[in-house]
Coordinates of C-alpha atoms and ligand atoms in Angstrom, one line a residue:
X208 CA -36.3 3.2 6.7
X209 CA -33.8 1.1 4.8
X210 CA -33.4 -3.2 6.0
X211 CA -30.3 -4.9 6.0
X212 CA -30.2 -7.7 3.4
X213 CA -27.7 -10.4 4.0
X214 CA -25.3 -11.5 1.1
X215 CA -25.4 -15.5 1.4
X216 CA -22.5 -16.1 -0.8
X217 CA -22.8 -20.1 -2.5
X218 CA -19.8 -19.6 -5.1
X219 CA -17.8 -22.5 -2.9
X220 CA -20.8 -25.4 -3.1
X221 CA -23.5 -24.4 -5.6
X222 CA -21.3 -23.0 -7.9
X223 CA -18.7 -25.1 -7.6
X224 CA -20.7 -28.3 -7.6
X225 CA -21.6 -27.4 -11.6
X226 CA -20.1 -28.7 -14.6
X227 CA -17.0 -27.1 -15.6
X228 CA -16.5 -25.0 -12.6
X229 CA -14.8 -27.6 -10.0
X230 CA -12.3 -26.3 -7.8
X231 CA -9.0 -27.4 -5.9
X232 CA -8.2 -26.7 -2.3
X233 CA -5.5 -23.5 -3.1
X234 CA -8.2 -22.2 -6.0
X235 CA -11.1 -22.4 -3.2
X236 CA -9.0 -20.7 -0.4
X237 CA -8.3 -17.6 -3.4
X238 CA -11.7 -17.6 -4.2
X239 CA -13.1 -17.5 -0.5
X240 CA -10.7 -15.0 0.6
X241 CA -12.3 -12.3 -2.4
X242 CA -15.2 -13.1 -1.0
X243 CA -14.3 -12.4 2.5
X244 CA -12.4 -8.7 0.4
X245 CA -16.2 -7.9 -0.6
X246 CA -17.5 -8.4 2.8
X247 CA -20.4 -10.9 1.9
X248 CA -21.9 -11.9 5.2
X249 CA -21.8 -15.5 4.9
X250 CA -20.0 -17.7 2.5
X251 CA -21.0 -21.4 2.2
X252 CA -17.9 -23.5 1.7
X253 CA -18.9 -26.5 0.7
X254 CA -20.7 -29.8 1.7
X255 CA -18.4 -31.5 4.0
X256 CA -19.8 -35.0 3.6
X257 CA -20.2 -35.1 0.0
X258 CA -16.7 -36.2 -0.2
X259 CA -13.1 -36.1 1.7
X260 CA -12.2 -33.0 -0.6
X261 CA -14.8 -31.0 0.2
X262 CA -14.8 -31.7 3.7
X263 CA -11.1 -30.6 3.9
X264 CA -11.7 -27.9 1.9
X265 CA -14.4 -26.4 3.7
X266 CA -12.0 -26.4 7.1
X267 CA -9.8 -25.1 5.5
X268 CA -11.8 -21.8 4.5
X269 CA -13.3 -22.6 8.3
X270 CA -9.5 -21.8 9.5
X271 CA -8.4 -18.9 7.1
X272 CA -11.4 -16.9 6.9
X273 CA -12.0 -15.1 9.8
X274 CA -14.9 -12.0 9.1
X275 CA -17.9 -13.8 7.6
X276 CA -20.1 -16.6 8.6
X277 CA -18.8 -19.9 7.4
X278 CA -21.5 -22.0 6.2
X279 CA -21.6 -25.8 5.3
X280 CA -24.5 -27.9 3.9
X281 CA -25.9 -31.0 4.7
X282 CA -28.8 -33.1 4.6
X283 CA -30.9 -34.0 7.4
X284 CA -29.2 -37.3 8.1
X285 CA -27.5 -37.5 11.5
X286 CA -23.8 -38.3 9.8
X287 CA -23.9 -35.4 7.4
X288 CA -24.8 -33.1 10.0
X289 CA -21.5 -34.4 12.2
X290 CA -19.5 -33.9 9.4
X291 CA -20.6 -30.8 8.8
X292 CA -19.6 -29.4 12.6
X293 CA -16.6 -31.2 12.1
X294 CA -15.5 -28.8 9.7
X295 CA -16.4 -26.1 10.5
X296 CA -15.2 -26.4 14.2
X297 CA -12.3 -23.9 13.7
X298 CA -14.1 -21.5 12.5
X299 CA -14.9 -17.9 14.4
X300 CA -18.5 -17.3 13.2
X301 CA -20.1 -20.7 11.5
X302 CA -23.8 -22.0 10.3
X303 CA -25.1 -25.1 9.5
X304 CA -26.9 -25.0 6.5
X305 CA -29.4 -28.5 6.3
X306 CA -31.7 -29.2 3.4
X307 CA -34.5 -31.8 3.0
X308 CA -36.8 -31.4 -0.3
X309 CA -40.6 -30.4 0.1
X310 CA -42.4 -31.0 -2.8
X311 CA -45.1 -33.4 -3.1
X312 CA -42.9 -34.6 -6.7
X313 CA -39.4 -34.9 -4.4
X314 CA -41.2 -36.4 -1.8
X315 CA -43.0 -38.9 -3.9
X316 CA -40.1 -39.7 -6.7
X317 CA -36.7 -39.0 -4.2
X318 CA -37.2 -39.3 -0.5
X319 CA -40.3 -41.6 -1.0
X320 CA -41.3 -40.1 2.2
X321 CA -44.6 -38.9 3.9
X322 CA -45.4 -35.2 4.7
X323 CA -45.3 -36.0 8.7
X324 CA -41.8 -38.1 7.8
X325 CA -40.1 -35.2 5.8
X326 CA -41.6 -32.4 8.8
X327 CA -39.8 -34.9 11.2
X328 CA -36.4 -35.3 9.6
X329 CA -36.2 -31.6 9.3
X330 CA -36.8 -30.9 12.7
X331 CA -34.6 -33.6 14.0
X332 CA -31.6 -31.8 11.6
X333 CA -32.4 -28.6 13.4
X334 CA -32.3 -29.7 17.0
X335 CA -29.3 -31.7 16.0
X336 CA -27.5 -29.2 14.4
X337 CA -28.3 -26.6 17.1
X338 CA -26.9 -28.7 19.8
X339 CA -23.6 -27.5 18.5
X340 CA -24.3 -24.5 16.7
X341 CA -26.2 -21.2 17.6
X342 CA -26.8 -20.8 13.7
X343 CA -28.9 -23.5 12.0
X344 CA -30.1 -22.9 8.3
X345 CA -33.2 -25.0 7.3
X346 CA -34.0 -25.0 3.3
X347 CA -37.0 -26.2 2.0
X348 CA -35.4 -28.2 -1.7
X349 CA -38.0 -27.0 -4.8
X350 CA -40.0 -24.9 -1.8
X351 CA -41.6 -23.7 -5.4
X352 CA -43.3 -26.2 -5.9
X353 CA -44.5 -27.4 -2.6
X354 CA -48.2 -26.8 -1.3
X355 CA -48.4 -23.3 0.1
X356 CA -50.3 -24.5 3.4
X357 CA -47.8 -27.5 3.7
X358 CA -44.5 -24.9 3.4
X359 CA -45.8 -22.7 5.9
X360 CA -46.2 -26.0 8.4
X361 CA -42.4 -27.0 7.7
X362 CA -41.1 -23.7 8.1
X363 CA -43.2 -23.1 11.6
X364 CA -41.8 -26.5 12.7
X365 CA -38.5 -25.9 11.8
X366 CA -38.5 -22.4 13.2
X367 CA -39.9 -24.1 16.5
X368 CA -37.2 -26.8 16.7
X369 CA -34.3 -23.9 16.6
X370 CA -33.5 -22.6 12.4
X371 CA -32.6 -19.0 12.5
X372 CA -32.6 -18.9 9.0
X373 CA -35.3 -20.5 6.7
X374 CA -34.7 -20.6 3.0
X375 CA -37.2 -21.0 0.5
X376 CA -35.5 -22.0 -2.7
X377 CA -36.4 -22.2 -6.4
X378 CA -34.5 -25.1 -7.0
X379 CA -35.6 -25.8 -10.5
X380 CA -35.7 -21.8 -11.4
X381 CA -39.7 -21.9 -12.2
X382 CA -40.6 -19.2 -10.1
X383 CA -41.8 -15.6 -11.6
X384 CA -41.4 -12.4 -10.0
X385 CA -45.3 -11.8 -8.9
X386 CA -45.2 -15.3 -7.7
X387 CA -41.7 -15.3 -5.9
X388 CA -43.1 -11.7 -4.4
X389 CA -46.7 -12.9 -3.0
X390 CA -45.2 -16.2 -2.0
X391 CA -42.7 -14.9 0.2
X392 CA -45.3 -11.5 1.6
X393 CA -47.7 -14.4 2.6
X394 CA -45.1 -16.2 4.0
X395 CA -43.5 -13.5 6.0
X396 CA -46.9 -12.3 7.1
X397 CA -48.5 -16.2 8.1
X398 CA -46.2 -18.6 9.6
X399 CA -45.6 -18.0 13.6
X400 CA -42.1 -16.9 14.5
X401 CA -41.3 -16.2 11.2
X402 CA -40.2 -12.7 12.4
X403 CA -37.9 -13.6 14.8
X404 CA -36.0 -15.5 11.7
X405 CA -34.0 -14.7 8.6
X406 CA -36.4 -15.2 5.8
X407 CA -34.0 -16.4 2.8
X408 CA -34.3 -16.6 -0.9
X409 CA -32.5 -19.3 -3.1
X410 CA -32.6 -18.7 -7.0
X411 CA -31.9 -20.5 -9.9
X412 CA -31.7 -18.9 -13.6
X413 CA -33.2 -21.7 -15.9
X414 CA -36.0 -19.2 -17.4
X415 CA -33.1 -16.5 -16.8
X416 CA -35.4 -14.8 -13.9
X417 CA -32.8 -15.8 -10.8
X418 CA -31.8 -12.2 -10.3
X419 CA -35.5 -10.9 -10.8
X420 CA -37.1 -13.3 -8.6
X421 CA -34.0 -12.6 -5.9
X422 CA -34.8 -8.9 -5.4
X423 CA -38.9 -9.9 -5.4
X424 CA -38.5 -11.9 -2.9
X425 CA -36.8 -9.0 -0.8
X426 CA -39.7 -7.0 -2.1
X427 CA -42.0 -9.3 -0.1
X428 CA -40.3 -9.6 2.9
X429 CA -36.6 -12.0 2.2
X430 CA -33.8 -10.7 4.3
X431 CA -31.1 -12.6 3.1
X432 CA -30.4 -13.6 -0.8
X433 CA -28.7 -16.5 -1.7
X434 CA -26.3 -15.9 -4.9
X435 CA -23.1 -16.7 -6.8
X436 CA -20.2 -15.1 -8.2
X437 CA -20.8 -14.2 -12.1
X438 CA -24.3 -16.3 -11.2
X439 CA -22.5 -19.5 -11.4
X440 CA -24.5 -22.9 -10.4
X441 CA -26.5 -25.8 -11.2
X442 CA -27.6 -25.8 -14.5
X443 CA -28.1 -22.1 -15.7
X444 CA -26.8 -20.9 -12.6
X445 CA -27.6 -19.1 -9.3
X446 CA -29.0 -15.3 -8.7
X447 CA -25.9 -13.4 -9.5
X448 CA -24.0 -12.1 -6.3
X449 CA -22.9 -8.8 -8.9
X450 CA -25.8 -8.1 -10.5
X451 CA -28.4 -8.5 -7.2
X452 CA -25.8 -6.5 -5.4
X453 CA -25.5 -3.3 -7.5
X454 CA -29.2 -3.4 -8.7
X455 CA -29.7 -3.4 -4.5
X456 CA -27.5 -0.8 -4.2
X457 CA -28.3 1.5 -7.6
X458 CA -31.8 1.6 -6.6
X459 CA -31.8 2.0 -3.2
X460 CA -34.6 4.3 -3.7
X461 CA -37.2 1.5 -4.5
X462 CA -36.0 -1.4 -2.4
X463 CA -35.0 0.4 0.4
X464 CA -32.5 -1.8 1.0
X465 CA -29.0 -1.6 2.4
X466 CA -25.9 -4.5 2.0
X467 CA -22.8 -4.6 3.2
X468 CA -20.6 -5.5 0.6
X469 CA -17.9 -3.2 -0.7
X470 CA -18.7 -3.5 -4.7
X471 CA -15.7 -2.0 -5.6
X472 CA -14.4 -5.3 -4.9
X473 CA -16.6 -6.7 -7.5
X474 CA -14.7 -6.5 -10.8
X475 CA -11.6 -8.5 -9.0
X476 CA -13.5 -11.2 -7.8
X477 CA -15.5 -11.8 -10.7
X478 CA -11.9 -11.8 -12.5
X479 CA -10.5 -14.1 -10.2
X480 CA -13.2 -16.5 -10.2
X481 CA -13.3 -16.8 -14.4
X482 CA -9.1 -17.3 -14.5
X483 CA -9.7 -20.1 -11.7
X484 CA -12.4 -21.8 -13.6
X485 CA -11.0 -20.8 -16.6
X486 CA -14.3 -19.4 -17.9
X487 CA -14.8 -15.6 -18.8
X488 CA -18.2 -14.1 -18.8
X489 CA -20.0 -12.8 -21.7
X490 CA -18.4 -9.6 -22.5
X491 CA -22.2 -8.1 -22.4
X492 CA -22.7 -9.5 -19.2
X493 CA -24.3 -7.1 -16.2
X494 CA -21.7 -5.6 -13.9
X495 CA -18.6 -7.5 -14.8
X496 CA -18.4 -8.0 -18.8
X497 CA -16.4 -6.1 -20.6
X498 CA -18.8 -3.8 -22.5
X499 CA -20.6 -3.0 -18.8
X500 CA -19.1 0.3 -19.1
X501 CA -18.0 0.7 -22.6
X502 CA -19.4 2.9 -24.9
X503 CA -19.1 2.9 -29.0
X504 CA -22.0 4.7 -30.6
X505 CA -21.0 7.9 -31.5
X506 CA -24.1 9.4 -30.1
X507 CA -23.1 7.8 -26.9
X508 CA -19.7 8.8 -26.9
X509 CA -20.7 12.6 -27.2
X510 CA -23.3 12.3 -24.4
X511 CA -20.7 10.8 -22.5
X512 CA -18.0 13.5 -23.0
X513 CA -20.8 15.7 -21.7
X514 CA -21.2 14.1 -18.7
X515 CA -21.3 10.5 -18.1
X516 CA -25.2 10.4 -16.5
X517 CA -26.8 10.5 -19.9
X518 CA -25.6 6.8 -20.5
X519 CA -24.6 5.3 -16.8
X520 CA -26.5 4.6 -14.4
X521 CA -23.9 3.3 -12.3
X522 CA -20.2 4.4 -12.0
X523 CA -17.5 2.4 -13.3
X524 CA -15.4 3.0 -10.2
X525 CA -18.6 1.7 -7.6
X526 CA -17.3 -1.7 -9.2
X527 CA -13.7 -1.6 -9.1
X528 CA -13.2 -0.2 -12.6
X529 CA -10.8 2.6 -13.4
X530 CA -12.9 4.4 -15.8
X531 CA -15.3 3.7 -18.6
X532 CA -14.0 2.9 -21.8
X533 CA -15.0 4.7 -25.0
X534 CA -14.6 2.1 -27.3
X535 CA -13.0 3.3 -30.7
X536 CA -14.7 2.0 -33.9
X537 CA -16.9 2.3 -36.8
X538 CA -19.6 4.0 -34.7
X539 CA -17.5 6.8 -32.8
X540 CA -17.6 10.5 -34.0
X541 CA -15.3 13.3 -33.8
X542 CA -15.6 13.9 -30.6
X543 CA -14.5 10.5 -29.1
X544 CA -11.7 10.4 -31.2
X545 CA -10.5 14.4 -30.7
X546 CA -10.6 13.3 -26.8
X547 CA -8.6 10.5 -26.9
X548 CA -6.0 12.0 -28.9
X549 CA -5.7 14.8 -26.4
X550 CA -5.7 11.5 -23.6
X551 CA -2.7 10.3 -25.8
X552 CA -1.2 13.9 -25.7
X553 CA -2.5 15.0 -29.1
X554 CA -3.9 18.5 -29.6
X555 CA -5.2 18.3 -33.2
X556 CA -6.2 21.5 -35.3
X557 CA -9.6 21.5 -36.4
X558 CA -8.0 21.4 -39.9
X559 CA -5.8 17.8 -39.3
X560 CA -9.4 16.4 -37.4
X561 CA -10.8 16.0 -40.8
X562 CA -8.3 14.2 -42.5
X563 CA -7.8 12.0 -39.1
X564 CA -11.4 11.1 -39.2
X565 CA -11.8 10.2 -42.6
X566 CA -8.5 7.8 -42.3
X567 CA -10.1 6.7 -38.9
X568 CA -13.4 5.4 -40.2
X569 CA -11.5 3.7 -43.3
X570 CA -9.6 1.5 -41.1
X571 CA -12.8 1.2 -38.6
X572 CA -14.7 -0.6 -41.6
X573 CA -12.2 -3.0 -41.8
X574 CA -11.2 -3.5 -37.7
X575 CA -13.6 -3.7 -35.7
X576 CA -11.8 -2.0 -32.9
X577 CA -9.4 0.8 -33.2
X578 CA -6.8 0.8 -30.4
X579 CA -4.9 3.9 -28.7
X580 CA -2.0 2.6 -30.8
X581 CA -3.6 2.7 -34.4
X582 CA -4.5 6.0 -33.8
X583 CA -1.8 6.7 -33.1
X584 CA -0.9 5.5 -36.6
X585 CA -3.1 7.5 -38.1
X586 CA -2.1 11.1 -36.0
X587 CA 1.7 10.3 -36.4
X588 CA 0.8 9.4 -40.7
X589 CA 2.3 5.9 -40.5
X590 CA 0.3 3.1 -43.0
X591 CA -2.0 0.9 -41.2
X592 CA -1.4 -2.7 -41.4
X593 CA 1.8 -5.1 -41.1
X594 CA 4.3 -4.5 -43.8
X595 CA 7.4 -3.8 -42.8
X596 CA 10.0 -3.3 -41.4
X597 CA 10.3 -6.6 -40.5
X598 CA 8.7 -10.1 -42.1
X599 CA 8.8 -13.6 -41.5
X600 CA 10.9 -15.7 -43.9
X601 CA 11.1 -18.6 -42.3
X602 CA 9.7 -20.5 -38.8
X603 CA 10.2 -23.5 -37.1
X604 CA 8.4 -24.5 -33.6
X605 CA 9.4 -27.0 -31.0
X606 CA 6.9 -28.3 -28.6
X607 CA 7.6 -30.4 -25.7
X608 CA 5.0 -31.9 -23.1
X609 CA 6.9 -34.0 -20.7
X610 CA 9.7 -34.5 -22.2
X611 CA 13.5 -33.6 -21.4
X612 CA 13.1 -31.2 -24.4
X613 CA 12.8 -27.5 -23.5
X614 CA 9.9 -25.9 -26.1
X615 CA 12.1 -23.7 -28.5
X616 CA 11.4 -21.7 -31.5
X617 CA 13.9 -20.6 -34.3
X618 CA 12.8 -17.9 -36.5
X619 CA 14.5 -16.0 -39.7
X620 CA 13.3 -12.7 -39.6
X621 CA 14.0 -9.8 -42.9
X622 CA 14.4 -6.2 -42.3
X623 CA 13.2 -3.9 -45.1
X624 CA 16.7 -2.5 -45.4
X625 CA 17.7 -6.5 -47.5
X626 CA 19.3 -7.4 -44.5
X627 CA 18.1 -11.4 -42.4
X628 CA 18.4 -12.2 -39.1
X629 CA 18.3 -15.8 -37.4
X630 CA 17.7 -16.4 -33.8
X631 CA 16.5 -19.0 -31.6
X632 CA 14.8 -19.0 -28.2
X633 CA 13.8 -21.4 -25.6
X634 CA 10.8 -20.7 -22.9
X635 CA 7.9 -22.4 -21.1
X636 CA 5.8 -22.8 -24.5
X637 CA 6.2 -21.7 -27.7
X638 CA 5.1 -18.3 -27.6
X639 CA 7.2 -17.9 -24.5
X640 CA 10.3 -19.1 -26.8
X641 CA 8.9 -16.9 -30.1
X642 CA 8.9 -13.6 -27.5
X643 CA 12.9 -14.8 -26.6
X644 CA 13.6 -15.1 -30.7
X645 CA 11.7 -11.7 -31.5
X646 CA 13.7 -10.4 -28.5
X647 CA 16.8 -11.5 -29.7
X648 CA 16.1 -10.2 -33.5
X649 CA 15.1 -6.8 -32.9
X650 CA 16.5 -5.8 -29.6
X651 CA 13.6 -4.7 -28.2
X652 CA 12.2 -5.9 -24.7
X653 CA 8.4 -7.8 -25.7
X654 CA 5.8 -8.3 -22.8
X655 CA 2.6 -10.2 -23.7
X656 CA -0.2 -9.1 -21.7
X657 CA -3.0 -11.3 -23.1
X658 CA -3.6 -13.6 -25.8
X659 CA -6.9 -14.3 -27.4
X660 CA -7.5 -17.5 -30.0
X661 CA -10.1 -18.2 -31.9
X662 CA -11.7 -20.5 -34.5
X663 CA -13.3 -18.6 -37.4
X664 CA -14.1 -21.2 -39.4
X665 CA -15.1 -24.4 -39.6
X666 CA -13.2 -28.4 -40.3
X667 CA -10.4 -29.6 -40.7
X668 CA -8.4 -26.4 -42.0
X669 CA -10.2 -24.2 -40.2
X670 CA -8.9 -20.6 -39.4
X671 CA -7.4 -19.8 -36.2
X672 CA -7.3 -15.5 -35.0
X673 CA -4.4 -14.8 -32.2
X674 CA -5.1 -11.2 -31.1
X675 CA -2.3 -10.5 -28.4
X676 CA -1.4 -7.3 -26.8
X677 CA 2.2 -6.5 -25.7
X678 CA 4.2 -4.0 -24.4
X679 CA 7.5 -3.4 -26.5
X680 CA 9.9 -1.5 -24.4
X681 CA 7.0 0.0 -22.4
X682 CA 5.0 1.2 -24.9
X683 CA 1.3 -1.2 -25.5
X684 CA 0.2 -2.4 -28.9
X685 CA -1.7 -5.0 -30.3
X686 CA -1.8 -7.2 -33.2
X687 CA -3.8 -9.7 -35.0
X688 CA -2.6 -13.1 -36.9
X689 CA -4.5 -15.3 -38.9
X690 CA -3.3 -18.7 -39.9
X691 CA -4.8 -22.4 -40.1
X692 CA -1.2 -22.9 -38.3
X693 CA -1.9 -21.2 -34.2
X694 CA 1.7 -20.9 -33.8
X695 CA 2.0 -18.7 -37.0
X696 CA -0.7 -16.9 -36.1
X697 CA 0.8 -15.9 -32.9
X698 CA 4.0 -15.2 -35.1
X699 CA 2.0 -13.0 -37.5
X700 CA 0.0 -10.8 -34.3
X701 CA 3.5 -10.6 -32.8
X702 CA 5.0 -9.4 -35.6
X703 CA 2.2 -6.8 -36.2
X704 CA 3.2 -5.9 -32.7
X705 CA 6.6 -5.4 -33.1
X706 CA 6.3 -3.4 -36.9
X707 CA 4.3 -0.9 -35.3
X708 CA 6.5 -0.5 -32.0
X709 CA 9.3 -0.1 -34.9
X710 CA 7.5 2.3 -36.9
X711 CA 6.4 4.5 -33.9
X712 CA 9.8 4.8 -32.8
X713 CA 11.2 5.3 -35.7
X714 CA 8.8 8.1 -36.6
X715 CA 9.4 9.9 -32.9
X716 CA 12.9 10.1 -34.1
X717 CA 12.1 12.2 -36.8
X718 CA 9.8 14.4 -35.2
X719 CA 6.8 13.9 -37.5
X720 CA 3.6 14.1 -35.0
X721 CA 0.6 16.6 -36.7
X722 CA -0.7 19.3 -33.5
X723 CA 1.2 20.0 -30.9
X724 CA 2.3 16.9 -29.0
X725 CA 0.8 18.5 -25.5
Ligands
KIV124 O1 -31.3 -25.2 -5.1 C1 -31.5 -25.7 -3.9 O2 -32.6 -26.0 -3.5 C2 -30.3 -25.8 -3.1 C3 -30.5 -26.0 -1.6 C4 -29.7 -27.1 -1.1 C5 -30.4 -24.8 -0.9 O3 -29.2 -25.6 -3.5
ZN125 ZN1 -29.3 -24.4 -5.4

């Protein structure tokens, strides 16, 4: 018989508590209300009396969110735990979440407290705290590293004072699976009243164990895992809210385990989350990185065409993903490359497949990925790279930060044909106002959908890569530019951009495809 395991989402106050990944009130209430989308069943908004901010921002998720538990932290003093209900008065379902630290080192070093003195504030907190509130929290800080026979005391104390949920955190991330899974069995199976509670687990990821330890805990009795989106937290991070989730759920058959959340929600919030913190995961990340369900090997690819259970173990669409990608490069056979032409609406001869592949894997050796649009190159016969039609004679760049100047960019452009065209445009930056000049050039309507830059090299004149895609009149390409000027390189991948818009057009009009264009 399958338990229900409770999602205790900590995005909002451990995550957000970590360097680089600070929040304002509007990016918390986005962020909350994707988590309240994926149906976690608690989401822990913040620590009200850490500062005005947080309390604020913690009623205001208190207010919006109506579905999950709200949850606020505190420690066991008296004020925090008033600030805490404060909060969280308007919301419909809330916990208080309160934390003293257990170990004989946090004891000693921080609280400079006694065993007996730390067992008393905690239970104080909780009959506090459940004066106001039917759902009291109690964590155990670096519970790791505290005395087995001294844990078990707290957590019977605390569970006698009124804490519904106990939480046994590896603050400092020292923990092992074996250890995290006989710690919490003995647990579950020794202190009194510990099965009338929720037995939580907290994880950290210094040794990169978080998730590990997370799902042995549940193996030896937890009921509710604490976690983050894309693992964020102190330090390396918390147990990944993704990654505990689907290996939960994608082996069902060994934890015999059951959570609530809809993980087709996944993918969104994990991209919300990085464009509000403004950092992206690891494109080989678990779950929610960009190779997660992309596929190059050609060996791969071909069991994949076959059917896509020889290489995944989870479906793309159980995340919130479309469909996996079969990645075009130097690895991919025949048969990846034969199917996406036919996705494209090119039925090649066995005959043309030859020649196709043997231009492919030129151009793979020297990109490493080969988009829809280059193969498209290479069915339709046009050269690969960015001469002509059009090149950039001359460029000159306007930046203005603050100023009553509006950014603007004036560009000569010159056709293949020996005729030059001049144009100007003005936007919200400079690649804004280079899109408004390119525009104005060829005629053509340009959307940029992303932009990546990068460094590839090193001092003073080092290299900068643009790789941008676009759609030009509808149609999606991409380029790359490489400069030790950023704008220019922009200049350069847009350009690429537009050549090959101009070329495929241009070649449409004169029929030219190979196969019959299905
Ligand atoms: O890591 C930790 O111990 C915590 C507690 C406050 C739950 O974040
Ligand atoms: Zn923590």
């Amino acid at each position: 018989m399958s338990r229900k395991i409770y999602i205790f989402d900590t995005t909002l106050r451990d995550g957000e508590q970590s360097p680089g990944f600070s929040m304002t009130l509007g990016q918390k209430l986005r962020v909350a209300r994707a988590l309240s989308d994926l149906k976690v069943d608690i989401i822990e908004a913040g620590f009200p009396a850490a500062s005005p901010g947080d309390f604020n921002a913690v009623r205001a998720v208190a207010s919006e969110i109506k579905g999950p538990v709200i949850a606020g932290l505190c420690r066991t003093i008296p004020a925090d735990i008033e600030s805490t209900i404060r909060a969280l008065e308007p919301a419909e379902k809330s916990r208080i979440h309160t934390f003293i630290a257990t170990s004989p080192i946090h004891r000693k070093q921080k609280l400079n407290m006694s065993p007996d003195e730390v067992i008393s504030h905690a239970v104080n907190a909780v009959k506090l705290a459940r004066g106001s509130c039917d759902d009291v929290e109690f964590s155990a800080e670096d519970a790791i590293r505290t005395e087995r026979q001294y844990l078990a005391e707290v957590l019977q104390a605390v569970i006698e004072a009124g804490a519904t949920t106990v939480n046994i955190p590896d603050t400092v991330g020292y923990s092992t699976p074996s250890e995290m899974h006989g710690l919490f069995h003995w647990l579950s199976t020794t202190v009194p009243g510990i099965e009338n509670v929720r037995v939580s687990t907290h994880c950290h990821n210094d040794l990169g164990l978080a998730v590990a330890n997370s799902l042995a805990a549940v193996e030896g009795g937890a009921t509710q895992i604490e976690c983050a989106l894309n693992g964020i937290g102190e330090r390396a991070g918390n147990c990944a809210l993704e990654e505990v989730v689907m290996a939960l759920r994608t082996r069902a058959d060994h934890y015999e385990a059951e959570v609530g959340v809809d993980t087709t929600r996944l993918t969104a919030a994990s991209n919300l989350l990085a464009a509000v913190t403004g950092n992206f995961v690891p494109r080989n990340k678990a779950i929610v990185g960009e190779n997660a369900f992309a596929h190059e090997a050609g060996i791969h690819q071909h069991g994949m065409l076959a059917s896509p259970e020889t290489y995944e173990i989870m479906k793309p669409q159980d995340v919130g993903l479309r469909n996996s990608q079969l990645i075009l490069g130097k690895h991919s056979g025949r048969h990846a490359v034969v199917d996406r032409a036919k996705d494209m609406g090119y039925v090649l001869e066995d005959s043309e497949v030859e020649v196709i592949m043997e231009r492919f894997k030129d151009l793979a050796d020297v990109k490493k990925r080969v988009f829809d649009s280059d193969l498209e190159a290479i069915i339709t016969g046009y050269e690969i790279g960015t001469n002509g039609p059009w090149s950039l004679n001359w460029l000159s760049v306007v930046s203005c930060v603050n100023g009553e100047t509006e950014p603007a960019v004036s560009l000569t452009l010159a056709h293949e044909d020996g005729t030059t065209s001049t144009h100007t445009g003005e936007g919200d930056g400079p690649v804004d106002a280079m899109v408004q000049a390119l525009e104005l050039v060829t005629g053509s309507e340009i959307e940029v959908l992303s932009l990546a830059m990068r460094s590839i090299s090193l001092g003073e004149d080092a290299q900068g890569e643009a790789t941008m895609r676009a759609t030009v009149d509808g149609r999606e390409y991409s380029g790359t530019g490489l400069s030790t000027d950023i704008v220019a390189a922009c200049a350069d991948a847009l350009l690429e951009i537009i050549n090959r818009a101009t070329r495929s057009a241009n070649q449409a009009e004169q029929n030219g495809v190979v196969g019959a264009h299905a």
